[in-house]
JSON list of C-alpha atoms in Angstrom, two decimals:
[
{"chain": "A", "resi": 122, "resn": "UNK", "atom": "CA", "xyz": [141.87, 158.56, 27.29]},
{"chain": "A", "resi": 123, "resn": "UNK", "atom": "CA", "xyz": [139.49, 156.27, 25.43]},
{"chain": "A", "resi": 124, "resn": "UNK", "atom": "CA", "xyz": [138.34, 154.59, 28.65]},
{"chain": "A", "resi": 125, "resn": "UNK", "atom": "CA", "xyz": [136.85, 157.93, 29.79]},
{"chain": "A", "resi": 126, "resn": "UNK", "atom": "CA", "xyz": [134.54, 157.83, 26.74]},
{"chain": "A", "resi": 127, "resn": "UNK", "atom": "CA", "xyz": [133.22, 154.38, 27.62]},
{"chain": "A", "resi": 128, "resn": "UNK", "atom": "CA", "xyz": [129.48, 154.25, 28.32]},
{"chain": "A", "resi": 129, "resn": "UNK", "atom": "CA", "xyz": [127.49, 151.31, 29.67]},
{"chain": "A", "resi": 130, "resn": "UNK", "atom": "CA", "xyz": [125.80, 151.09, 26.25]},
{"chain": "A", "resi": 131, "resn": "UNK", "atom": "CA", "xyz": [129.20, 150.08, 24.84]},
{"chain": "A", "resi": 132, "resn": "UNK", "atom": "CA", "xyz": [129.39, 146.96, 27.03]},
{"chain": "A", "resi": 133, "resn": "UNK", "atom": "CA", "xyz": [127.42, 143.80, 26.28]},
{"chain": "A", "resi": 134, "resn": "UNK", "atom": "CA", "xyz": [127.03, 140.67, 28.40]},
{"chain": "A", "resi": 135, "resn": "UNK", "atom": "CA", "xyz": [128.34, 137.46, 26.81]},
{"chain": "A", "resi": 136, "resn": "UNK", "atom": "CA", "xyz": [126.82, 134.23, 28.12]},
{"chain": "A", "resi": 137, "resn": "UNK", "atom": "CA", "xyz": [128.90, 131.08, 28.51]},
{"chain": "A", "resi": 138, "resn": "UNK", "atom": "CA", "xyz": [128.41, 128.26, 26.03]},
{"chain": "A", "resi": 139, "resn": "UNK", "atom": "CA", "xyz": [129.75, 124.72, 25.93]},
{"chain": "A", "resi": 140, "resn": "UNK", "atom": "CA", "xyz": [132.98, 125.84, 24.28]},
{"chain": "A", "resi": 141, "resn": "UNK", "atom": "CA", "xyz": [133.42, 129.43, 25.48]},
{"chain": "A", "resi": 142, "resn": "UNK", "atom": "CA", "xyz": [133.64, 131.26, 28.79]},
{"chain": "A", "resi": 143, "resn": "UNK", "atom": "CA", "xyz": [131.12, 133.98, 29.59]},
{"chain": "A", "resi": 144, "resn": "UNK", "atom": "CA", "xyz": [132.12, 137.56, 30.17]},
{"chain": "A", "resi": 145, "resn": "UNK", "atom": "CA", "xyz": [131.64, 140.94, 28.55]},
{"chain": "A", "resi": 146, "resn": "UNK", "atom": "CA", "xyz": [132.39, 142.46, 25.16]},
{"chain": "A", "resi": 147, "resn": "UNK", "atom": "CA", "xyz": [133.53, 146.08, 25.01]},
{"chain": "A", "resi": 148, "resn": "UNK", "atom": "CA", "xyz": [132.98, 148.06, 21.81]},
{"chain": "A", "resi": 149, "resn": "UNK", "atom": "CA", "xyz": [133.60, 151.78, 22.01]},
{"chain": "A", "resi": 150, "resn": "UNK", "atom": "CA", "xyz": [130.93, 153.85, 20.25]},
{"chain": "A", "resi": 151, "resn": "UNK", "atom": "CA", "xyz": [133.58, 156.43, 19.40]},
{"chain": "A", "resi": 152, "resn": "UNK", "atom": "CA", "xyz": [137.25, 156.58, 20.20]},
{"chain": "A", "resi": 153, "resn": "UNK", "atom": "CA", "xyz": [140.02, 159.06, 19.69]},
{"chain": "A", "resi": 154, "resn": "UNK", "atom": "CA", "xyz": [142.08, 156.59, 17.65]},
{"chain": "A", "resi": 155, "resn": "UNK", "atom": "CA", "xyz": [139.25, 154.72, 15.92]},
{"chain": "A", "resi": 156, "resn": "UNK", "atom": "CA", "xyz": [136.42, 157.12, 14.96]},
{"chain": "A", "resi": 157, "resn": "UNK", "atom": "CA", "xyz": [135.18, 154.86, 12.14]},
{"chain": "A", "resi": 158, "resn": "UNK", "atom": "CA", "xyz": [134.72, 151.86, 14.47]},
{"chain": "A", "resi": 159, "resn": "UNK", "atom": "CA", "xyz": [136.73, 149.41, 12.41]},
{"chain": "A", "resi": 160, "resn": "UNK", "atom": "CA", "xyz": [138.02, 147.50, 15.41]},
{"chain": "A", "resi": 161, "resn": "UNK", "atom": "CA", "xyz": [136.31, 144.36, 16.66]},
{"chain": "A", "resi": 162, "resn": "UNK", "atom": "CA", "xyz": [134.89, 144.25, 20.19]},
{"chain": "A", "resi": 163, "resn": "UNK", "atom": "CA", "xyz": [137.37, 143.51, 22.96]},
{"chain": "A", "resi": 164, "resn": "UNK", "atom": "CA", "xyz": [136.47, 140.66, 25.26]},
{"chain": "A", "resi": 165, "resn": "UNK", "atom": "CA", "xyz": [136.90, 140.21, 28.98]},
{"chain": "A", "resi": 166, "resn": "UNK", "atom": "CA", "xyz": [136.28, 136.66, 30.18]},
{"chain": "A", "resi": 167, "resn": "UNK", "atom": "CA", "xyz": [135.20, 135.47, 33.60]},
{"chain": "A", "resi": 168, "resn": "UNK", "atom": "CA", "xyz": [138.07, 134.02, 35.65]},
{"chain": "A", "resi": 169, "resn": "UNK", "atom": "CA", "xyz": [138.32, 130.38, 36.71]},
{"chain": "A", "resi": 170, "resn": "UNK", "atom": "CA", "xyz": [136.24, 129.76, 39.80]},
{"chain": "A", "resi": 171, "resn": "UNK", "atom": "CA", "xyz": [133.84, 132.62, 39.07]},
{"chain": "A", "resi": 172, "resn": "UNK", "atom": "CA", "xyz": [130.70, 132.32, 41.19]},
{"chain": "A", "resi": 173, "resn": "UNK", "atom": "CA", "xyz": [128.57, 134.74, 39.14]},
{"chain": "A", "resi": 174, "resn": "UNK", "atom": "CA", "xyz": [126.91, 137.91, 40.35]},
{"chain": "A", "resi": 175, "resn": "UNK", "atom": "CA", "xyz": [127.79, 139.59, 43.63]},
{"chain": "A", "resi": 176, "resn": "UNK", "atom": "CA", "xyz": [124.99, 138.73, 46.05]},
{"chain": "A", "resi": 177, "resn": "UNK", "atom": "CA", "xyz": [123.48, 140.20, 49.19]},
{"chain": "A", "resi": 178, "resn": "UNK", "atom": "CA", "xyz": [123.65, 138.30, 52.47]},
{"chain": "A", "resi": 179, "resn": "UNK", "atom": "CA", "xyz": [120.78, 137.76, 54.92]},
{"chain": "A", "resi": 180, "resn": "UNK", "atom": "CA", "xyz": [121.71, 141.01, 56.67]},
{"chain": "A", "resi": 181, "resn": "UNK", "atom": "CA", "xyz": [121.35, 143.00, 53.40]},
{"chain": "A", "resi": 182, "resn": "UNK", "atom": "CA", "xyz": [125.08, 143.65, 53.00]},
{"chain": "A", "resi": 183, "resn": "UNK", "atom": "CA", "xyz": [127.00, 142.77, 49.85]},
{"chain": "A", "resi": 184, "resn": "UNK", "atom": "CA", "xyz": [128.97, 139.53, 50.16]},
{"chain": "A", "resi": 185, "resn": "UNK", "atom": "CA", "xyz": [132.31, 139.48, 48.39]},
{"chain": "A", "resi": 186, "resn": "UNK", "atom": "CA", "xyz": [132.82, 136.34, 46.28]},
{"chain": "A", "resi": 187, "resn": "UNK", "atom": "CA", "xyz": [135.69, 133.98, 47.09]},
{"chain": "A", "resi": 188, "resn": "UNK", "atom": "CA", "xyz": [137.17, 134.55, 43.64]},
{"chain": "A", "resi": 189, "resn": "UNK", "atom": "CA", "xyz": [137.08, 138.13, 42.37]},
{"chain": "A", "resi": 190, "resn": "UNK", "atom": "CA", "xyz": [135.89, 138.24, 38.78]},
{"chain": "A", "resi": 191, "resn": "UNK", "atom": "CA", "xyz": [136.47, 141.56, 36.94]},
{"chain": "A", "resi": 192, "resn": "UNK", "atom": "CA", "xyz": [133.39, 140.95, 34.77]},
{"chain": "A", "resi": 193, "resn": "UNK", "atom": "CA", "xyz": [131.00, 140.51, 37.68]},
{"chain": "A", "resi": 194, "resn": "UNK", "atom": "CA", "xyz": [132.63, 143.29, 39.71]},
{"chain": "A", "resi": 195, "resn": "UNK", "atom": "CA", "xyz": [132.02, 145.51, 36.66]},
{"chain": "A", "resi": 196, "resn": "UNK", "atom": "CA", "xyz": [128.36, 144.52, 36.47]},
{"chain": "A", "resi": 197, "resn": "UNK", "atom": "CA", "xyz": [128.08, 145.09, 40.22]},
{"chain": "A", "resi": 198, "resn": "UNK", "atom": "CA", "xyz": [129.46, 148.62, 39.82]},
{"chain": "A", "resi": 199, "resn": "UNK", "atom": "CA", "xyz": [126.70, 149.28, 37.27]},
{"chain": "A", "resi": 200, "resn": "UNK", "atom": "CA", "xyz": [124.16, 148.12, 39.87]},
{"chain": "A", "resi": 201, "resn": "UNK", "atom": "CA", "xyz": [125.65, 150.51, 42.44]},
{"chain": "A", "resi": 202, "resn": "UNK", "atom": "CA", "xyz": [125.65, 153.41, 39.97]},
{"chain": "A", "resi": 203, "resn": "UNK", "atom": "CA", "xyz": [121.98, 152.74, 39.14]},
{"chain": "A", "resi": 204, "resn": "UNK", "atom": "CA", "xyz": [121.19, 152.65, 42.86]},
{"chain": "A", "resi": 205, "resn": "UNK", "atom": "CA", "xyz": [122.90, 156.01, 43.42]},
{"chain": "A", "resi": 206, "resn": "UNK", "atom": "CA", "xyz": [121.08, 157.53, 40.43]},
{"chain": "A", "resi": 207, "resn": "UNK", "atom": "CA", "xyz": [117.75, 156.05, 41.63]},
{"chain": "A", "resi": 208, "resn": "UNK", "atom": "CA", "xyz": [116.99, 154.40, 38.27]},
{"chain": "A", "resi": 209, "resn": "UNK", "atom": "CA", "xyz": [116.57, 150.76, 37.25]},
{"chain": "A", "resi": 210, "resn": "UNK", "atom": "CA", "xyz": [119.80, 149.14, 36.04]},
{"chain": "A", "resi": 211, "resn": "UNK", "atom": "CA", "xyz": [118.40, 148.74, 32.51]},
{"chain": "A", "resi": 212, "resn": "UNK", "atom": "CA", "xyz": [117.71, 152.49, 32.28]},
{"chain": "A", "resi": 213, "resn": "UNK", "atom": "CA", "xyz": [121.15, 153.67, 33.45]},
{"chain": "A", "resi": 214, "resn": "UNK", "atom": "CA", "xyz": [122.79, 155.86, 30.82]},
{"chain": "A", "resi": 215, "resn": "UNK", "atom": "CA", "xyz": [126.12, 156.96, 32.20]},
{"chain": "A", "resi": 216, "resn": "UNK", "atom": "CA", "xyz": [129.84, 156.68, 31.57]},
{"chain": "A", "resi": 217, "resn": "UNK", "atom": "CA", "xyz": [131.35, 153.58, 33.16]},
{"chain": "A", "resi": 218, "resn": "UNK", "atom": "CA", "xyz": [133.96, 155.53, 35.11]},
{"chain": "A", "resi": 219, "resn": "UNK", "atom": "CA", "xyz": [131.73, 158.23, 36.59]},
{"chain": "A", "resi": 220, "resn": "UNK", "atom": "CA", "xyz": [130.07, 159.25, 39.81]},
{"chain": "A", "resi": 221, "resn": "UNK", "atom": "CA", "xyz": [126.29, 159.38, 39.63]},
{"chain": "A", "resi": 222, "resn": "UNK", "atom": "CA", "xyz": [123.76, 160.86, 42.04]},
{"chain": "A", "resi": 223, "resn": "UNK", "atom": "CA", "xyz": [120.18, 162.04, 42.21]},
{"chain": "A", "resi": 224, "resn": "UNK", "atom": "CA", "xyz": [119.80, 165.58, 40.96]},
{"chain": "A", "resi": 225, "resn": "UNK", "atom": "CA", "xyz": [118.93, 166.91, 44.40]},
{"chain": "A", "resi": 226, "resn": "UNK", "atom": "CA", "xyz": [122.04, 165.31, 45.92]},
{"chain": "A", "resi": 227, "resn": "UNK", "atom": "CA", "xyz": [124.60, 166.82, 43.51]},
{"chain": "A", "resi": 228, "resn": "UNK", "atom": "CA", "xyz": [126.88, 168.97, 45.69]},
{"chain": "A", "resi": 229, "resn": "UNK", "atom": "CA", "xyz": [127.49, 172.69, 45.04]},
{"chain": "A", "resi": 230, "resn": "UNK", "atom": "CA", "xyz": [130.45, 173.27, 42.75]},
{"chain": "A", "resi": 231, "resn": "UNK", "atom": "CA", "xyz": [129.91, 170.07, 40.75]},
{"chain": "A", "resi": 232, "resn": "UNK", "atom": "CA", "xyz": [129.65, 169.84, 36.99]},
{"chain": "A", "resi": 233, "resn": "UNK", "atom": "CA", "xyz": [126.67, 167.81, 35.77]},
{"chain": "A", "resi": 234, "resn": "UNK", "atom": "CA", "xyz": [126.68, 166.43, 32.21]},
{"chain": "A", "resi": 235, "resn": "UNK", "atom": "CA", "xyz": [123.26, 165.77, 30.63]},
{"chain": "A", "resi": 236, "resn": "UNK", "atom": "CA", "xyz": [121.66, 165.27, 27.22]},
{"chain": "A", "resi": 237, "resn": "UNK", "atom": "CA", "xyz": [120.95, 168.43, 25.23]},
{"chain": "A", "resi": 238, "resn": "UNK", "atom": "CA", "xyz": [117.19, 167.82, 25.35]},
{"chain": "A", "resi": 239, "resn": "UNK", "atom": "CA", "xyz": [117.17, 167.56, 29.17]},
{"chain": "A", "resi": 240, "resn": "UNK", "atom": "CA", "xyz": [119.45, 170.47, 30.03]},
{"chain": "A", "resi": 241, "resn": "UNK", "atom": "CA", "xyz": [116.83, 173.09, 30.98]},
{"chain": "A", "resi": 242, "resn": "UNK", "atom": "CA", "xyz": [114.67, 170.61, 32.90]},
{"chain": "A", "resi": 243, "resn": "UNK", "atom": "CA", "xyz": [117.63, 169.26, 34.88]},
{"chain": "A", "resi": 244, "resn": "UNK", "atom": "CA", "xyz": [118.99, 172.76, 35.60]},
{"chain": "A", "resi": 245, "resn": "UNK", "atom": "CA", "xyz": [115.75, 173.50, 37.49]},
{"chain": "A", "resi": 246, "resn": "UNK", "atom": "CA", "xyz": [116.00, 170.29, 39.57]},
{"chain": "A", "resi": 247, "resn": "UNK", "atom": "CA", "xyz": [119.58, 170.55, 40.78]},
{"chain": "A", "resi": 248, "resn": "UNK", "atom": "CA", "xyz": [120.71, 172.53, 43.78]},
{"chain": "A", "resi": 249, "resn": "UNK", "atom": "CA", "xyz": [122.40, 175.90, 43.77]},
{"chain": "A", "resi": 250, "resn": "UNK", "atom": "CA", "xyz": [125.80, 176.46, 42.19]},
{"chain": "A", "resi": 251, "resn": "UNK", "atom": "CA", "xyz": [125.79, 173.30, 40.03]},
{"chain": "A", "resi": 252, "resn": "UNK", "atom": "CA", "xyz": [127.04, 173.75, 36.48]},
{"chain": "A", "resi": 253, "resn": "UNK", "atom": "CA", "xyz": [124.77, 171.87, 34.05]},
{"chain": "A", "resi": 254, "resn": "UNK", "atom": "CA", "xyz": [126.37, 171.24, 30.65]},
{"chain": "A", "resi": 255, "resn": "UNK", "atom": "CA", "xyz": [125.84, 169.00, 27.62]},
{"chain": "A", "resi": 256, "resn": "UNK", "atom": "CA", "xyz": [128.22, 166.32, 26.35]},
{"chain": "A", "resi": 257, "resn": "UNK", "atom": "CA", "xyz": [129.27, 168.62, 23.51]},
{"chain": "A", "resi": 258, "resn": "UNK", "atom": "CA", "xyz": [130.19, 171.34, 25.99]},
{"chain": "A", "resi": 259, "resn": "UNK", "atom": "CA", "xyz": [132.12, 168.78, 28.05]},
{"chain": "A", "resi": 260, "resn": "UNK", "atom": "CA", "xyz": [134.08, 167.71, 24.97]},
{"chain": "A", "resi": 261, "resn": "UNK", "atom": "CA", "xyz": [134.93, 171.37, 24.36]},
{"chain": "A", "resi": 262, "resn": "UNK", "atom": "CA", "xyz": [136.39, 171.51, 27.87]},
{"chain": "A", "resi": 263, "resn": "UNK", "atom": "CA", "xyz": [133.69, 173.51, 29.67]},
{"chain": "A", "resi": 264, "resn": "UNK", "atom": "CA", "xyz": [133.53, 172.60, 33.37]},
{"chain": "A", "resi": 265, "resn": "UNK", "atom": "CA", "xyz": [133.99, 174.13, 36.79]},
{"chain": "A", "resi": 266, "resn": "UNK", "atom": "CA", "xyz": [137.67, 173.70, 37.57]},
{"chain": "A", "resi": 267, "resn": "UNK", "atom": "CA", "xyz": [137.70, 174.87, 41.20]},
{"chain": "A", "resi": 268, "resn": "UNK", "atom": "CA", "xyz": [139.85, 177.92, 40.48]},
{"chain": "A", "resi": 269, "resn": "UNK", "atom": "CA", "xyz": [137.20, 180.41, 41.67]},
{"chain": "A", "resi": 270, "resn": "UNK", "atom": "CA", "xyz": [136.02, 179.93, 45.27]},
{"chain": "A", "resi": 271, "resn": "UNK", "atom": "CA", "xyz": [132.40, 180.65, 46.21]},
{"chain": "A", "resi": 272, "resn": "UNK", "atom": "CA", "xyz": [130.36, 180.83, 49.42]},
{"chain": "A", "resi": 273, "resn": "UNK", "atom": "CA", "xyz": [127.17, 178.93, 50.27]},
{"chain": "A", "resi": 274, "resn": "UNK", "atom": "CA", "xyz": [125.51, 179.22, 53.68]},
{"chain": "A", "resi": 275, "resn": "UNK", "atom": "CA", "xyz": [128.68, 180.66, 55.18]},
{"chain": "A", "resi": 276, "resn": "UNK", "atom": "CA", "xyz": [130.80, 177.73, 53.95]},
{"chain": "A", "resi": 277, "resn": "UNK", "atom": "CA", "xyz": [133.59, 178.30, 51.44]},
{"chain": "A", "resi": 278, "resn": "UNK", "atom": "CA", "xyz": [133.78, 175.98, 48.43]},
{"chain": "A", "resi": 279, "resn": "UNK", "atom": "CA", "xyz": [136.44, 175.70, 45.78]}
]
């Protein structure tokens, strides 16, 4: 379950040097099994034949590299998350394994996790029937579980 607690702030880019391969270093801010952070960062190296970042073609579509590199696919997913959240990549603060969206595009019935300081402001921006909670509330297990159906504009949601 530790991978669900992984934020983009926990991942750092490692540049290649003459004697080492580039990649990324993963250091959990907090984990279930290591709350004191005594472990060293885990590394993920680029694969042989890595061509670097995923690039856009002349038509504006993403071009898949010949050799899939998990490091650069990971960085590309951060780019896509930032695009969906409508923020610059450097400003993205989100869990790695999460779906992100603009506040006005969050569908009814979704649970939105925000910082404590932003909760009231965000609750006014989101659409109807969106549960806005803090990380502490999420850790306590508060979320819409789909067990109670509701209606919106004549359409039934669960």
